[in-house]
Amino acid sequence: MNKLPINELPELARQLRRDVIKMLMISKSGHSGGPLGLADIFASLYFHLMKIDPTKPTMEERDFFFLSAGHLAPIWYATLARRGYLPISELTTLRKINGRLQGHPAPAKTHGLPGIEIASGALGQGLSIGVGCALGLRLDKKPNHVYVLCGDGELNEGQIWEAMMTAGHHKVDNLICIVDRNFCQIDNRTEKVMELEPLADKWKAFNWHVLECNGNDIEQFINTVNQAKELRGKPKVILAQTFMGKGVSFMEDDYKWHGVPPSEEQGKQALGEIAPTKYGDFVEFEWEKVLVA
Amino acid sequence: MSKYSSSENKATRQGFGEMLVELGKENPNVVVLGVDVTPSVKTDLFQKAFPDRFFSVGISEQDMIGVAAGFYLAGKIPFTAAYGEFAAGRPFDQIRQTLAYSEIPVKICASHCGITVGQDGATHESLEDIALMRSLPHMVVASPCDYHQARKMIRASVALHNPIYIRMFRDNTPVFTKADDEFQFGKADTLIDGNDVTIIACGLQVWEAILAEEILAAEGISVRLINMHTIKPLDKEALVKAASETGAIVTAEDHQIQGGLGSAVAEILAQTIPTPQEFVAVNDTFGESGLGYELMKKYGIDSGSIVKATRKVLERKRRRDGFK
């Protein structure tokens, strides 16, 4: 599938949410909350904002995307599949042996999934990679943008703050870091586990341009990224407020959905709440066929 | 009289720093990252020559690994430099996921390795780095024996498709190889041929082994001496040949006895040709402050220790062979 106009992205994002639920129902393992909360951001980046070509995943002119919080993989895989990096039928293989859709993203070089530049999973490492990549591109005066997506809980990791300093010091202004600010991490709300606020002030103090937006509002997110692209002189961070589990009533804003998949019953209920789209699901379960009949 | 002599003393890190400048001239894609130890690890030479291609990341070794990986993805050839303990130990998880698992060919150049860093004491004496680095799939682990070999190793590393850990040293040490000697990763150098016993050493222990051979030769012992500069992938062919032809092995390294060169050798011998082996290494203890040669003696990794270990392994060989 190609680039889409903004008004078609919400339906695509809804399909990505259905994909995530079905992938997790099949794998019976994986993270629900974060991936659902990020469907709008992934739809915006991969179907509207980034300069990419799924038929040439390593073309020189590509924008780079690094998923620092590797556990969010299900939404990335669904997005890559819908964009044409892999067959959508392959989404049935999440976390299965001999597959390419590893529990946490594996490098294309070893596992063969195009569009994934480097492994992630152990938290806190992606921002440094983005900083180096952006510096390398700048050295060659290339216009590519570098995007890094971090979780907010992930900001607990010390390496993130090292990378924040490095990026600020070197004024890496071809870099946009998106923080998935959903206020949830494994143990509890982020502010209970390890207080992050005043988060915007912290980034500012590290010499970053700071932008904030509703990460579940596609138009607002796209406008914010476009605004960030124009800013010069400092690296850019977008604190994107999202709801963990967005789209599924019983998961929304509940940290307990960080790392668990829905049961079959819960999955059915979730799919009932996320209306089917014109794109169609990558798999139809037996019980769905019965319903139609 | 030893078969090798040293014309001068020069540090491996010096060879590294000089070669970086040469590579920088030849290839505009070479970039170097620093963690606030720039003059110590000799990357100041590159920094002066190519200020636009030298990037300080402050004292943040974990960040440096990621930044280096990013540079590679943007088409650059990144070298990182730090003291051994902070090159391998501090950012182990970053090296594991971002470089080794991802097969990103960053060149991790470690200086000040081993106990000979001396007076800084145990915190700075990296005695576990070989074990850490060689436990990672896809990693190449190598250690030059002198200044010339350090230069050749750095140059050869450019063509590697794997990440590499290069283990170098602070001290000025004997330069006994020649500028035009051949070098290839994974191909051991047999420095001295012999039939009774093989001493396999890496890094600064190679010179200690040369000194030990002189003493042993005077006793009529025919020593084969191998410089195993590449610890991973280890030159299995040279090792198995030496074990089958000499029947006794001594390994020598400036590293803990667990997991280093000796372990790598034993892993292969146990599966191919079980052979009596003595380990000259630091014996499961941390170091302390002192001069390099004092520490080598105290912790049992100097030439005298190699001599003793060789006599011991020959005794074991004779017992096994029934005093033939």
Coordinates of C-alpha atoms in Angstrom, one line a residue:
Chain A
M1 CA 0.0 0.0 0.0
N2 CA 1.2 3.5 -0.8
K3 CA 1.1 6.8 0.9
L4 CA -2.3 8.0 2.1
P5 CA -3.9 11.4 2.5
I6 CA -4.5 12.4 6.1
N7 CA -8.3 11.8 6.0
E8 CA -7.7 8.1 5.2
L9 CA -5.3 7.4 8.0
P10 CA -7.8 6.9 10.8
E11 CA -9.3 3.9 9.1
L12 CA -5.8 2.5 8.4
A13 CA -4.9 3.0 12.0
R14 CA -8.0 1.1 13.0
Q15 CA -6.9 -1.8 10.8
L16 CA -3.5 -1.7 12.5
R17 CA -5.2 -2.1 15.8
R18 CA -7.3 -5.0 14.6
D19 CA -4.0 -6.6 13.2
V20 CA -2.3 -6.2 16.6
I21 CA -5.2 -7.8 18.5
K22 CA -5.3 -10.8 16.1
M23 CA -1.5 -11.2 16.1
L24 CA -1.5 -11.3 19.8
M25 CA -4.5 -13.7 19.9
I26 CA -2.5 -16.1 17.7
S27 CA 0.8 -15.8 19.4
K28 CA -0.8 -15.8 22.9
S29 CA 2.2 -13.8 23.9
G30 CA 3.3 -10.2 23.5
H31 CA 2.5 -6.6 24.4
S32 CA -1.0 -5.2 23.9
G33 CA -1.2 -1.8 25.5
G34 CA 1.7 0.2 23.9
P35 CA 1.2 -1.1 20.4
L36 CA -2.5 -0.2 20.4
G37 CA -1.7 3.3 21.7
L38 CA 0.8 3.9 18.9
A39 CA -1.4 2.9 15.9
D40 CA -2.1 6.5 14.9
I41 CA 1.6 7.5 15.1
F42 CA 2.7 4.5 13.1
A43 CA 0.0 5.1 10.5
S44 CA 1.1 8.8 10.2
L45 CA 4.8 8.1 10.0
Y46 CA 4.7 5.2 7.5
F47 CA 1.8 6.2 5.4
H48 CA 2.2 10.0 5.3
L49 CA 5.3 11.5 6.8
M50 CA 8.5 9.5 6.1
K51 CA 10.3 9.3 2.8
I52 CA 10.5 5.5 2.3
D53 CA 10.1 2.9 -0.4
P54 CA 9.2 -0.6 0.7
T55 CA 10.6 -2.0 -2.6
K56 CA 13.9 -0.3 -1.8
P57 CA 14.1 -0.6 2.0
T58 CA 17.8 0.5 2.1
M59 CA 17.7 3.3 -0.5
E60 CA 20.1 6.0 0.4
E61 CA 17.5 8.8 0.4
R62 CA 15.3 7.0 3.0
D63 CA 14.3 8.6 6.3
F64 CA 15.6 6.4 9.1
F65 CA 13.3 5.0 11.8
F66 CA 14.5 3.4 15.0
L67 CA 12.2 1.8 17.4
S68 CA 14.1 2.1 20.7
A69 CA 11.4 0.4 22.8
G70 CA 11.6 -2.9 21.0
H71 CA 8.7 -4.5 22.8
L72 CA 6.3 -2.3 20.8
A73 CA 7.2 -4.6 17.8
P74 CA 3.6 -5.8 17.0
I75 CA 2.4 -2.4 15.8
W76 CA 5.7 -2.0 13.8
Y77 CA 5.2 -5.4 12.1
A78 CA 1.6 -4.7 11.3
T79 CA 2.6 -1.3 9.8
L80 CA 5.5 -2.7 7.8
A81 CA 3.2 -5.5 6.5
R82 CA 0.4 -3.0 5.5
R83 CA 3.0 -0.8 3.8
G84 CA 4.3 -3.6 1.8
Y85 CA 7.6 -4.6 3.5
L86 CA 6.3 -8.1 4.1
P87 CA 3.2 -10.2 3.2
I88 CA 0.3 -9.4 5.6
S89 CA -0.2 -13.2 5.9
E90 CA 3.1 -13.4 7.7
L91 CA 1.6 -11.5 10.7
T92 CA 0.3 -14.9 11.8
T93 CA 4.0 -15.8 12.7
L94 CA 4.6 -13.3 15.5
R95 CA 6.9 -14.9 18.1
K96 CA 6.9 -18.3 16.4
I97 CA 9.9 -20.4 15.8
N98 CA 11.8 -20.0 12.5
G99 CA 9.9 -16.8 11.9
R100 CA 11.1 -13.3 11.1
L101 CA 8.7 -11.6 13.5
Q102 CA 10.8 -12.0 16.6
G103 CA 9.4 -11.0 20.0
H104 CA 11.6 -8.0 19.9
P105 CA 12.8 -6.6 16.5
A106 CA 15.7 -8.5 15.0
P107 CA 18.1 -7.0 12.5
A108 CA 17.3 -7.5 8.8
K109 CA 20.8 -8.7 8.3
T110 CA 20.3 -11.8 10.4
H111 CA 16.6 -12.4 10.3
G112 CA 15.7 -11.0 6.9
L113 CA 12.9 -8.6 7.8
P114 CA 13.3 -5.5 5.5
G115 CA 12.8 -2.1 7.1
I116 CA 14.5 -3.0 10.4
E117 CA 17.9 -1.4 10.6
I118 CA 19.0 -2.7 13.9
A119 CA 17.9 -4.8 16.9
S120 CA 16.1 -3.4 19.9
G121 CA 14.6 -4.8 23.0
A122 CA 17.1 -4.0 25.8
L123 CA 15.8 -0.5 26.5
G124 CA 17.5 2.8 26.2
Q125 CA 19.8 2.1 23.2
G126 CA 17.9 3.6 20.3
L127 CA 18.4 7.3 20.8
S128 CA 22.2 6.9 20.7
I129 CA 21.8 5.1 17.4
G130 CA 19.6 7.8 16.0
V131 CA 22.1 10.5 17.1
G132 CA 25.0 8.7 15.4
C133 CA 23.0 8.2 12.2
A134 CA 21.9 11.8 12.1
L135 CA 25.5 13.0 12.7
G136 CA 26.7 10.7 9.9
L137 CA 24.1 12.0 7.5
R138 CA 24.9 15.6 8.5
L139 CA 28.6 15.0 7.7
D140 CA 27.6 14.2 4.1
K141 CA 25.1 17.1 4.1
K142 CA 22.3 14.7 3.3
P143 CA 18.7 15.8 3.8
N144 CA 17.4 12.6 5.3
H145 CA 15.4 12.8 8.6
V146 CA 16.1 10.4 11.5
Y147 CA 13.2 9.4 13.7
V148 CA 13.5 7.6 17.0
L149 CA 10.6 6.3 19.0
C150 CA 11.0 5.9 22.7
G151 CA 8.6 4.7 25.4
D152 CA 8.2 7.0 28.4
G153 CA 9.1 4.3 30.9
E154 CA 12.2 3.8 28.8
L155 CA 13.4 7.2 29.7
N156 CA 14.4 5.7 33.1
E157 CA 17.4 4.3 31.4
G158 CA 20.6 6.3 31.9
Q159 CA 21.8 5.9 28.3
I160 CA 18.9 7.9 27.1
W161 CA 20.2 10.9 29.1
E162 CA 23.7 10.3 27.7
A163 CA 22.3 10.5 24.2
M164 CA 20.2 13.5 25.1
M165 CA 23.4 15.3 26.1
T166 CA 25.3 14.2 23.0
A167 CA 22.5 15.3 20.7
G168 CA 22.2 18.7 22.4
H169 CA 25.9 19.2 22.5
H170 CA 26.3 18.5 18.8
K171 CA 23.1 20.3 17.8
V172 CA 21.8 17.3 15.9
D173 CA 18.9 19.0 14.2
N174 CA 18.1 16.4 11.6
L175 CA 16.8 14.2 14.5
I176 CA 13.3 13.9 15.8
C177 CA 12.7 11.8 18.9
I178 CA 9.1 10.9 19.6
V179 CA 8.3 9.9 23.2
D180 CA 5.2 7.7 23.6
R181 CA 3.9 9.6 26.7
N182 CA 1.2 7.2 27.9
F183 CA 2.2 7.4 31.6
C184 CA 2.2 3.6 31.9
Q185 CA 5.0 1.1 32.5
I186 CA 5.1 -2.4 33.7
D187 CA 4.9 -1.9 37.4
N188 CA 2.5 1.1 37.6
R189 CA 1.9 4.6 36.3
T190 CA 5.2 6.2 35.3
E191 CA 5.1 8.8 38.0
K192 CA 4.8 6.2 40.6
V193 CA 7.6 4.0 39.4
M194 CA 10.1 6.8 38.6
E195 CA 8.9 10.4 38.4
L196 CA 9.6 11.9 34.9
E197 CA 7.9 15.3 35.3
P198 CA 8.7 18.1 34.6
L199 CA 9.6 16.1 31.4
A200 CA 9.4 19.0 28.9
D201 CA 11.7 21.1 31.1
K202 CA 14.2 18.3 31.3
W203 CA 14.5 18.0 27.5
K204 CA 14.7 21.8 27.2
A205 CA 17.5 21.8 29.8
F206 CA 19.4 19.4 27.6
N207 CA 19.2 21.8 24.7
W208 CA 16.4 20.2 22.7
H209 CA 13.4 21.8 21.0
V210 CA 10.4 20.4 22.8
L211 CA 7.0 20.0 21.1
E212 CA 3.9 18.4 22.7
C213 CA 0.8 16.9 21.1
N214 CA -2.0 14.4 21.3
G215 CA -0.4 11.3 19.8
N216 CA -3.8 9.8 19.2
D217 CA -4.9 12.7 17.0
I218 CA -3.5 12.0 13.6
E219 CA -3.8 15.5 12.2
Q220 CA -2.3 17.1 15.3
F221 CA 0.6 14.6 15.3
I222 CA 1.3 15.2 11.6
N223 CA 1.2 19.0 12.0
T224 CA 3.6 18.7 15.0
V225 CA 6.1 16.6 13.1
N226 CA 6.0 19.0 10.2
Q227 CA 6.6 21.8 12.6
A228 CA 9.5 19.9 14.1
K229 CA 11.1 19.3 10.7
E230 CA 11.3 23.1 10.2
L231 CA 13.0 23.8 13.5
R232 CA 16.8 24.2 13.3
G233 CA 19.8 24.5 15.6
K234 CA 18.8 21.8 18.1
P235 CA 17.5 18.2 18.1
K236 CA 13.7 17.9 18.4
V237 CA 11.6 15.9 20.7
I238 CA 7.8 15.4 20.5
L239 CA 6.2 14.4 23.7
A240 CA 3.2 12.6 22.2
Q241 CA 0.5 11.9 24.7
T242 CA -1.2 8.6 23.9
F243 CA -3.5 6.2 25.7
M244 CA -2.1 2.8 26.3
G245 CA -4.6 0.3 24.9
K246 CA -6.3 3.0 22.8
G247 CA -9.4 1.7 21.1
V248 CA -10.2 -1.1 23.5
S249 CA -12.3 0.1 26.4
F250 CA -11.1 -2.4 29.0
M251 CA -7.4 -1.8 28.2
E252 CA -7.4 2.0 27.8
D253 CA -5.0 3.8 30.1
D254 CA -4.4 0.7 32.3
Y255 CA -0.7 -0.1 32.9
K256 CA -1.6 -3.7 33.5
W257 CA -2.0 -4.1 29.8
H258 CA 1.7 -3.3 29.1
G259 CA 3.0 -6.8 28.6
V260 CA 0.1 -9.2 28.2
P261 CA -1.9 -10.5 25.3
P262 CA -5.7 -10.7 25.3
S263 CA -7.3 -14.0 26.1
E264 CA -9.6 -15.4 23.4
E265 CA -12.7 -13.9 25.0
Q266 CA -11.0 -10.5 25.6
G267 CA -9.7 -10.6 22.0
K268 CA -13.2 -11.2 20.7
Q269 CA -14.5 -8.3 22.7
A270 CA -11.7 -6.0 21.5
L271 CA -12.4 -6.9 17.9
G272 CA -16.0 -6.1 18.5
E273 CA -15.0 -2.6 19.7
I274 CA -12.7 -1.9 16.7
A275 CA -14.9 -1.9 13.7
P276 CA -13.7 -3.8 10.6
T277 CA -12.2 -1.7 7.8
K278 CA -12.1 -1.8 4.0
Y279 CA -8.6 -3.2 4.2
G280 CA -9.8 -6.5 5.6
D281 CA -8.0 -8.6 8.3
F282 CA -4.9 -10.7 7.6
V283 CA -6.7 -13.8 8.9
E284 CA -10.3 -14.8 9.6
F285 CA -10.9 -16.9 12.7
E286 CA -13.3 -19.9 12.6
W287 CA -15.7 -18.2 15.0
E288 CA -15.8 -15.1 12.7
K289 CA -16.9 -17.3 9.8
V290 CA -19.7 -18.8 12.0
L291 CA -20.9 -15.3 12.9
V292 CA -21.1 -14.3 9.3
A293 CA -23.0 -17.5 8.4
Chain B
M1 CA 70.4 -15.6 22.7
S2 CA 66.7 -15.0 21.8
K3 CA 65.5 -15.4 18.2
Y4 CA 63.8 -12.1 18.5
S5 CA 65.2 -8.8 19.6
S6 CA 63.6 -5.4 20.2
S7 CA 65.1 -2.3 18.6
E8 CA 62.9 0.1 20.6
N9 CA 60.0 0.3 23.0
K10 CA 56.7 1.7 21.7
A11 CA 53.1 1.4 22.7
T12 CA 50.4 -0.5 20.8
R13 CA 48.1 2.4 21.4
Q14 CA 50.6 4.6 19.6
G15 CA 50.4 2.4 16.6
F16 CA 46.6 2.6 16.8
G17 CA 46.6 6.4 16.9
E18 CA 49.0 6.8 14.0
M19 CA 47.2 4.3 11.8
L20 CA 43.9 6.1 12.4
V21 CA 45.4 9.2 10.8
E22 CA 46.7 7.2 7.8
L23 CA 43.2 5.7 7.4
G24 CA 41.6 9.1 7.8
K25 CA 43.7 10.4 4.9
E26 CA 42.8 7.5 2.7
N27 CA 39.1 7.3 3.4
P28 CA 36.8 10.2 4.1
N29 CA 34.3 7.9 5.7
V30 CA 36.5 7.1 8.7
V31 CA 35.1 8.7 11.9
V32 CA 36.4 8.4 15.4
L33 CA 34.5 8.7 18.7
G34 CA 35.9 9.8 22.0
V35 CA 34.9 9.5 25.6
D36 CA 37.2 12.1 27.3
V37 CA 40.4 10.0 27.2
T38 CA 41.5 11.3 23.9
P39 CA 45.2 11.9 24.5
S40 CA 45.5 8.7 26.6
V41 CA 44.2 6.5 23.8
K42 CA 46.0 8.5 21.2
T43 CA 43.0 9.5 19.2
D44 CA 44.1 13.1 19.7
L45 CA 46.3 12.5 16.6
F46 CA 43.2 11.9 14.5
Q47 CA 41.3 14.7 16.2
K48 CA 44.0 17.2 15.2
A49 CA 44.2 16.0 11.7
F50 CA 40.4 15.7 11.1
P51 CA 38.5 17.7 13.6
D52 CA 35.3 17.4 11.6
R53 CA 35.4 13.6 11.8
F54 CA 36.1 13.3 15.5
F55 CA 33.1 13.3 17.8
S56 CA 33.3 13.6 21.6
V57 CA 30.3 12.0 23.4
G58 CA 31.6 12.9 26.8
I59 CA 32.2 10.2 29.4
S60 CA 29.5 7.9 28.2
E61 CA 30.8 4.6 26.8
Q62 CA 27.3 3.1 26.5
D63 CA 26.1 6.0 24.3
M64 CA 29.3 5.8 22.3
I65 CA 28.5 2.3 21.1
G66 CA 25.0 3.3 19.9
V67 CA 26.3 6.5 18.3
A68 CA 29.0 4.4 16.5
A69 CA 26.3 2.0 15.2
G70 CA 24.3 4.9 13.9
F71 CA 27.3 6.3 12.1
Y72 CA 27.7 2.9 10.4
L73 CA 24.1 2.9 9.3
A74 CA 24.7 6.3 7.7
G75 CA 27.6 4.9 5.7
K76 CA 30.5 5.7 7.9
I77 CA 33.4 3.6 9.2
P78 CA 33.3 4.2 13.0
F79 CA 36.1 3.6 15.4
T80 CA 35.5 3.9 19.2
A81 CA 38.3 4.2 21.7
A82 CA 38.4 3.8 25.5
Y83 CA 40.2 2.1 28.3
G84 CA 39.6 -1.7 28.3
E85 CA 37.4 -1.9 31.3
F86 CA 35.1 0.9 29.9
A87 CA 35.4 -0.3 26.3
A88 CA 34.1 -3.8 27.0
G89 CA 32.7 -4.0 30.5
R90 CA 30.7 -0.8 31.0
P91 CA 28.8 -1.1 27.6
F92 CA 28.5 -4.9 27.4
D93 CA 24.7 -4.9 26.8
Q94 CA 25.1 -2.2 24.2
I95 CA 27.8 -4.2 22.4
R96 CA 25.7 -7.3 22.7
Q97 CA 22.4 -6.0 21.2
T98 CA 23.4 -3.0 19.1
L99 CA 26.7 -4.4 17.6
A100 CA 27.0 -8.2 17.9
Y101 CA 23.3 -9.3 17.5
S102 CA 22.8 -6.6 14.8
E103 CA 26.1 -7.5 13.1
I104 CA 27.2 -3.8 12.9
P105 CA 30.9 -3.7 12.2
V106 CA 32.0 -1.0 14.7
K107 CA 35.7 -1.2 15.7
I108 CA 36.0 -1.1 19.5
C109 CA 39.5 -0.1 20.2
A110 CA 40.5 -0.7 23.8
S111 CA 43.7 0.7 25.3
H112 CA 45.1 0.3 28.8
C113 CA 44.0 -3.4 29.0
G114 CA 45.2 -5.9 31.4
I115 CA 47.1 -5.7 34.7
T116 CA 50.0 -3.7 33.2
V117 CA 47.9 -0.5 33.4
G118 CA 49.4 -0.8 36.8
Q119 CA 49.3 2.1 39.2
D120 CA 45.6 3.0 38.5
G121 CA 44.8 -0.2 40.4
A122 CA 42.2 -2.9 40.0
T123 CA 39.2 -0.7 38.9
H124 CA 41.1 0.1 35.7
E125 CA 42.7 -3.3 35.1
S126 CA 40.5 -5.0 32.6
L127 CA 41.1 -8.7 33.2
E128 CA 37.7 -9.9 32.0
D129 CA 37.3 -8.2 28.6
I130 CA 38.4 -11.1 26.4
A131 CA 35.9 -13.4 28.2
L132 CA 33.1 -10.9 27.8
M133 CA 33.8 -10.1 24.2
R134 CA 34.4 -13.6 23.0
S135 CA 31.2 -14.9 24.5
L136 CA 29.3 -12.8 21.9
P137 CA 28.4 -14.4 18.6
H138 CA 29.6 -12.5 15.5
M139 CA 32.4 -10.7 17.5
V140 CA 36.0 -10.8 16.4
V141 CA 38.4 -10.5 19.3
A142 CA 42.1 -9.7 18.7
S143 CA 45.1 -8.3 20.6
P144 CA 48.3 -7.1 19.0
C145 CA 51.7 -8.1 20.4
D146 CA 53.5 -4.9 19.6
Y147 CA 53.4 -1.5 17.9
H148 CA 53.7 -2.8 14.3
Q149 CA 51.1 -5.4 14.7
A150 CA 48.7 -2.9 16.2
R151 CA 49.1 -0.8 13.1
K152 CA 48.4 -3.7 10.8
M153 CA 45.4 -4.9 12.9
I154 CA 43.8 -1.4 12.8
R155 CA 44.2 -1.3 9.0
A156 CA 42.9 -4.8 8.5
S157 CA 39.9 -4.1 10.6
V158 CA 38.4 -1.7 8.1
A159 CA 37.5 -4.5 5.7
L160 CA 35.7 -6.7 8.4
H161 CA 32.0 -7.3 8.2
N162 CA 31.8 -8.2 11.9
P163 CA 32.2 -6.0 15.0
I164 CA 35.7 -6.3 16.5
Y165 CA 37.2 -5.8 19.9
I166 CA 40.9 -4.9 19.7
R167 CA 42.8 -5.2 22.9
M168 CA 45.7 -2.9 23.3
F169 CA 48.0 -1.6 26.1
R170 CA 49.3 1.5 27.7
D171 CA 52.9 0.8 28.2
N172 CA 55.8 1.2 25.8
T173 CA 56.8 -2.4 25.1
P174 CA 59.4 -4.1 22.9
V175 CA 58.8 -3.8 19.1
F176 CA 60.0 -7.1 17.8
T177 CA 57.9 -7.7 14.7
K178 CA 58.7 -6.0 11.4
A179 CA 56.7 -3.4 9.6
D180 CA 56.4 -5.7 6.5
D181 CA 55.5 -8.9 8.4
E182 CA 52.3 -10.4 7.1
F183 CA 49.1 -10.1 9.1
Q184 CA 45.7 -11.7 8.7
F185 CA 42.9 -12.0 11.3
G186 CA 42.4 -15.6 12.3
K187 CA 45.8 -16.7 11.1
A188 CA 48.2 -17.3 14.0
D189 CA 51.9 -16.4 13.7
T190 CA 54.3 -19.2 14.6
L191 CA 57.2 -17.1 15.8
I192 CA 59.5 -20.0 16.8
D193 CA 59.2 -23.6 15.6
G194 CA 59.8 -26.4 18.1
N195 CA 58.8 -29.9 19.0
D196 CA 58.6 -30.4 22.8
V197 CA 56.0 -28.0 23.8
T198 CA 53.9 -25.1 22.4
I199 CA 53.5 -21.7 24.1
I200 CA 50.5 -19.9 22.9
A201 CA 50.3 -16.2 23.9
C202 CA 48.5 -13.0 23.0
G203 CA 49.2 -9.3 23.5
L204 CA 52.1 -8.4 25.8
Q205 CA 52.5 -12.0 26.9
V206 CA 54.1 -12.8 23.5
W207 CA 57.2 -10.9 24.5
E208 CA 57.2 -12.6 27.9
A209 CA 57.0 -15.9 26.0
I210 CA 60.0 -14.9 23.9
L211 CA 62.0 -14.3 27.0
A212 CA 60.8 -17.6 28.5
E213 CA 61.8 -19.5 25.3
E214 CA 65.3 -18.2 25.7
I215 CA 65.6 -19.7 29.1
L216 CA 63.9 -23.0 28.1
A217 CA 66.0 -23.3 25.0
A218 CA 69.1 -23.1 27.2
E219 CA 67.8 -26.1 29.1
G220 CA 67.5 -28.0 25.8
I221 CA 63.8 -27.7 25.5
S222 CA 62.5 -27.1 22.0
V223 CA 59.6 -24.6 22.3
R224 CA 57.1 -23.7 19.6
L225 CA 55.9 -20.2 20.1
I226 CA 52.6 -19.1 18.6
N227 CA 51.3 -15.5 18.7
M228 CA 47.5 -16.1 18.8
H229 CA 46.7 -12.5 18.0
T230 CA 43.1 -13.4 17.0
I231 CA 41.4 -15.0 20.0
K232 CA 38.1 -15.2 18.1
P233 CA 37.9 -16.8 15.6
L234 CA 40.9 -18.8 16.9
D235 CA 43.2 -20.4 14.4
K236 CA 42.1 -24.0 15.0
E237 CA 44.4 -25.5 12.4
A238 CA 47.5 -24.0 13.9
L239 CA 46.4 -25.1 17.3
V240 CA 45.5 -28.7 16.5
K241 CA 48.8 -29.0 14.5
A242 CA 50.8 -27.7 17.4
A243 CA 49.0 -30.0 19.9
S244 CA 49.5 -33.0 17.8
E245 CA 53.2 -32.3 17.0
T246 CA 54.3 -31.1 20.5
G247 CA 51.9 -32.8 22.8
A248 CA 51.9 -30.1 25.5
I249 CA 50.4 -26.6 25.6
V250 CA 51.0 -23.5 27.7
T251 CA 48.7 -20.5 27.2
A252 CA 49.8 -17.1 28.4
E253 CA 47.6 -14.0 28.7
D254 CA 47.2 -10.8 30.8
H255 CA 43.7 -11.8 31.7
Q256 CA 41.6 -13.8 34.2
I257 CA 42.1 -17.6 33.9
Q258 CA 38.3 -17.9 33.3
G259 CA 37.1 -17.4 29.7
G260 CA 40.2 -15.9 28.0
L261 CA 42.7 -17.3 25.5
G262 CA 43.5 -20.3 27.6
S263 CA 39.8 -21.2 27.8
A264 CA 39.4 -20.7 24.1
V265 CA 42.4 -23.1 23.4
A266 CA 41.1 -25.7 25.9
E267 CA 37.6 -25.6 24.3
I268 CA 39.1 -26.6 21.0
L269 CA 41.6 -29.1 22.3
A270 CA 39.0 -30.9 24.4
Q271 CA 37.0 -31.6 21.3
T272 CA 39.8 -32.5 19.0
I273 CA 43.0 -33.6 20.6
P274 CA 42.9 -33.5 24.4
T275 CA 46.4 -32.3 25.5
P276 CA 48.0 -31.4 28.8
Q277 CA 47.7 -27.6 29.2
E278 CA 48.9 -25.1 31.7
F279 CA 47.3 -21.7 32.0
V280 CA 49.5 -18.6 32.7
A281 CA 46.8 -16.1 33.6
V282 CA 45.5 -14.1 36.6
N283 CA 44.1 -16.7 38.9
D284 CA 40.5 -15.6 39.7
T285 CA 41.5 -12.5 41.6
F286 CA 41.5 -8.7 41.1
G287 CA 44.7 -6.8 40.7
E288 CA 46.1 -3.8 42.6
S289 CA 48.3 -0.7 42.2
G290 CA 51.9 -1.2 41.3
L291 CA 54.3 -1.1 38.4
G292 CA 53.4 -3.2 35.4
Y293 CA 56.4 -5.6 35.7
E294 CA 55.9 -5.9 39.5
L295 CA 52.2 -6.9 39.0
M296 CA 53.0 -9.3 36.2
K297 CA 55.4 -11.1 38.6
K298 CA 53.1 -11.0 41.6
Y299 CA 50.1 -12.2 39.7
G300 CA 52.0 -14.9 37.9
I301 CA 52.0 -13.8 34.3
D302 CA 55.6 -12.8 33.6
S303 CA 58.3 -14.7 31.7
G304 CA 59.3 -16.6 34.9
S305 CA 55.8 -17.8 35.3
I306 CA 55.7 -19.0 31.7
V307 CA 59.0 -20.9 32.3
K308 CA 57.6 -22.7 35.4
A309 CA 54.3 -23.5 33.6
T310 CA 56.3 -25.0 30.7
R311 CA 58.4 -27.2 33.0
K312 CA 55.2 -28.3 34.7
V313 CA 53.3 -29.2 31.5
L314 CA 56.4 -31.1 30.2
E315 CA 56.4 -33.1 33.4
R316 CA 52.7 -33.9 32.9
K317 CA 53.4 -34.9 29.3
R318 CA 56.2 -37.2 30.4
R319 CA 53.9 -38.8 33.0
R320 CA 51.2 -39.3 30.5
D321 CA 53.6 -40.8 28.0
G322 CA 55.1 -43.1 30.6
F323 CA 58.5 -41.5 30.7
K324 CA 59.3 -42.6 27.2

